[in-house]
Amino acid sequence: MPKAIWNGVVIAETTSFETVEGNVYFPLESLDKKYFEESKHTSVCGWKGTANYFNVVVDGSTNANAAWIYKNPKAAAKKIQNHVAFWRGVKVEK
């Protein structure tokens, strides 16, 4: 069961996930929402569309833009709609 961990805290855990380009995408509902703040940052992928970001906040420490989501992906990436992936030091264990 994949888990996302940052600063020693499990911030997401799921039995249902998608893997794209080596990234594990967690369903939005699997996140422990108290550790996430919406960011204003966005980026664009040519085949997935526009990604929105979250800051991860644990014990007063903020990992800016450490999680991203495709709320309205392009058709080729529909399976990761409303799924969240991580980087910037967030450890994902399978």
mmCIF file of C-alpha atoms in Angstrom:
data_model
loop_
_atom_site.group_PDB
_atom_site.id
_atom_site.type_symbol
_atom_site.label_atom_id
_atom_site.label_comp_id
_atom_site.label_asym_id
_atom_site.label_seq_id
_atom_site.Cartn_x
_atom_site.Cartn_y
_atom_site.Cartn_z
ATOM 1 C CA MET A 1 0.000 0.000 0.000
ATOM 2 C CA PRO A 2 1.684 3.247 -1.113
ATOM 3 C CA LYS A 3 2.383 5.938 1.473
ATOM 4 C CA ALA A 4 3.723 9.461 1.065
ATOM 5 C CA ILE A 5 5.938 10.571 3.964
ATOM 6 C CA TRP A 6 7.486 13.935 4.745
ATOM 7 C CA ASN A 7 9.303 14.950 7.926
ATOM 8 C CA GLY A 8 8.557 11.504 9.357
ATOM 9 C CA VAL A 9 4.770 11.894 8.988
ATOM 10 C CA VAL A 10 2.492 9.887 6.681
ATOM 11 C CA ILE A 11 0.660 12.535 4.662
ATOM 12 C CA ALA A 12 -1.131 10.189 2.223
ATOM 13 C CA GLU A 13 -1.879 6.476 2.075
ATOM 14 C CA THR A 14 -3.944 4.425 -0.367
ATOM 15 C CA THR A 15 -4.664 0.996 -1.810
ATOM 16 C CA SER A 16 -5.813 2.519 -5.115
ATOM 17 C CA PHE A 17 -3.338 4.526 -7.188
ATOM 18 C CA GLU A 18 -2.047 5.242 -10.690
ATOM 19 C CA THR A 19 1.570 5.284 -11.847
ATOM 20 C CA VAL A 20 2.598 7.639 -14.650
ATOM 21 C CA GLU A 21 6.160 8.387 -15.719
ATOM 22 C CA GLY A 22 7.457 6.742 -12.536
ATOM 23 C CA ASN A 23 5.296 8.882 -10.239
ATOM 24 C CA VAL A 24 2.701 7.357 -7.940
ATOM 25 C CA TYR A 25 -0.540 9.349 -8.112
ATOM 26 C CA PHE A 26 -2.677 9.143 -4.971
ATOM 27 C CA PRO A 27 -6.449 9.768 -5.091
ATOM 28 C CA LEU A 28 -7.237 13.190 -3.631
ATOM 29 C CA GLU A 29 -9.333 11.622 -0.871
ATOM 30 C CA SER A 30 -6.327 9.605 0.372
ATOM 31 C CA LEU A 31 -4.490 12.752 1.514
ATOM 32 C CA ASP A 32 -4.501 13.777 5.166
ATOM 33 C CA LYS A 33 -5.805 17.253 4.323
ATOM 34 C CA LYS A 34 -4.457 18.908 7.470
ATOM 35 C CA TYR A 35 -0.961 18.749 5.928
ATOM 36 C CA PHE A 36 -1.860 20.461 2.629
ATOM 37 C CA GLU A 37 -2.305 24.083 1.594
ATOM 38 C CA GLU A 38 -3.206 25.100 -1.944
ATOM 39 C CA SER A 39 -0.428 26.937 -3.751
ATOM 40 C CA LYS A 40 -0.846 29.510 -6.518
ATOM 41 C CA HIS A 41 1.876 27.759 -8.541
ATOM 42 C CA THR A 42 0.957 25.984 -11.790
ATOM 43 C CA SER A 43 2.864 24.262 -14.571
ATOM 44 C CA VAL A 44 1.895 22.865 -17.947
ATOM 45 C CA CYS A 45 2.681 19.445 -19.384
ATOM 46 C CA GLY A 46 2.216 19.005 -23.121
ATOM 47 C CA TRP A 47 0.214 15.798 -22.836
ATOM 48 C CA LYS A 48 -1.255 15.986 -19.303
ATOM 49 C CA GLY A 49 -2.343 19.619 -19.148
ATOM 50 C CA THR A 50 -2.123 22.160 -16.325
ATOM 51 C CA ALA A 51 -0.962 21.025 -12.888
ATOM 52 C CA ASN A 52 -1.944 22.827 -9.704
ATOM 53 C CA TYR A 53 0.248 22.533 -6.621
ATOM 54 C CA PHE A 54 0.002 22.110 -2.866
ATOM 55 C CA ASN A 55 2.439 23.121 -0.163
ATOM 56 C CA VAL A 56 3.022 20.340 2.362
ATOM 57 C CA VAL A 57 3.127 21.610 5.957
ATOM 58 C CA VAL A 58 4.240 19.357 8.825
ATOM 59 C CA ASP A 59 5.113 20.547 12.336
ATOM 60 C CA GLY A 60 5.484 24.141 11.185
ATOM 61 C CA SER A 61 7.829 23.300 8.285
ATOM 62 C CA THR A 62 6.639 24.034 4.751
ATOM 63 C CA ASN A 63 7.699 22.136 1.640
ATOM 64 C CA ALA A 64 6.573 24.551 -1.084
ATOM 65 C CA ASN A 65 4.861 23.095 -4.155
ATOM 66 C CA ALA A 66 5.770 19.557 -3.090
ATOM 67 C CA ALA A 67 2.579 17.975 -4.434
ATOM 68 C CA TRP A 68 0.720 18.433 -7.703
ATOM 69 C CA ILE A 69 -2.658 17.545 -9.138
ATOM 70 C CA TYR A 70 -4.300 17.597 -12.560
ATOM 71 C CA LYS A 71 -7.859 18.746 -11.852
ATOM 72 C CA ASN A 72 -8.827 18.881 -15.542
ATOM 73 C CA PRO A 73 -6.223 16.870 -17.476
ATOM 74 C CA LYS A 74 -6.142 16.343 -21.196
ATOM 75 C CA ALA A 75 -7.861 13.203 -22.490
ATOM 76 C CA ALA A 76 -4.620 11.177 -22.570
ATOM 77 C CA ALA A 77 -4.166 11.688 -18.808
ATOM 78 C CA LYS A 78 -7.785 11.256 -17.683
ATOM 79 C CA LYS A 79 -6.855 8.382 -15.341
ATOM 80 C CA ILE A 80 -4.901 10.759 -13.073
ATOM 81 C CA GLN A 81 -7.645 13.366 -12.773
ATOM 82 C CA ASN A 82 -7.906 14.437 -9.126
ATOM 83 C CA HIS A 83 -4.884 12.345 -8.168
ATOM 84 C CA VAL A 84 -1.848 13.821 -6.393
ATOM 85 C CA ALA A 85 1.848 13.082 -6.917
ATOM 86 C CA PHE A 86 4.865 14.202 -4.890
ATOM 87 C CA TRP A 87 8.461 15.380 -5.199
ATOM 88 C CA ARG A 88 10.864 17.730 -3.371
ATOM 89 C CA GLY A 89 11.836 15.262 -0.679
ATOM 90 C CA VAL A 90 8.460 13.626 -0.075
ATOM 91 C CA LYS A 91 9.237 9.920 0.132
ATOM 92 C CA VAL A 92 6.806 7.532 -1.546
ATOM 93 C CA GLU A 93 6.925 3.943 -0.319
ATOM 94 C CA LYS A 94 5.082 1.149 -2.073
#
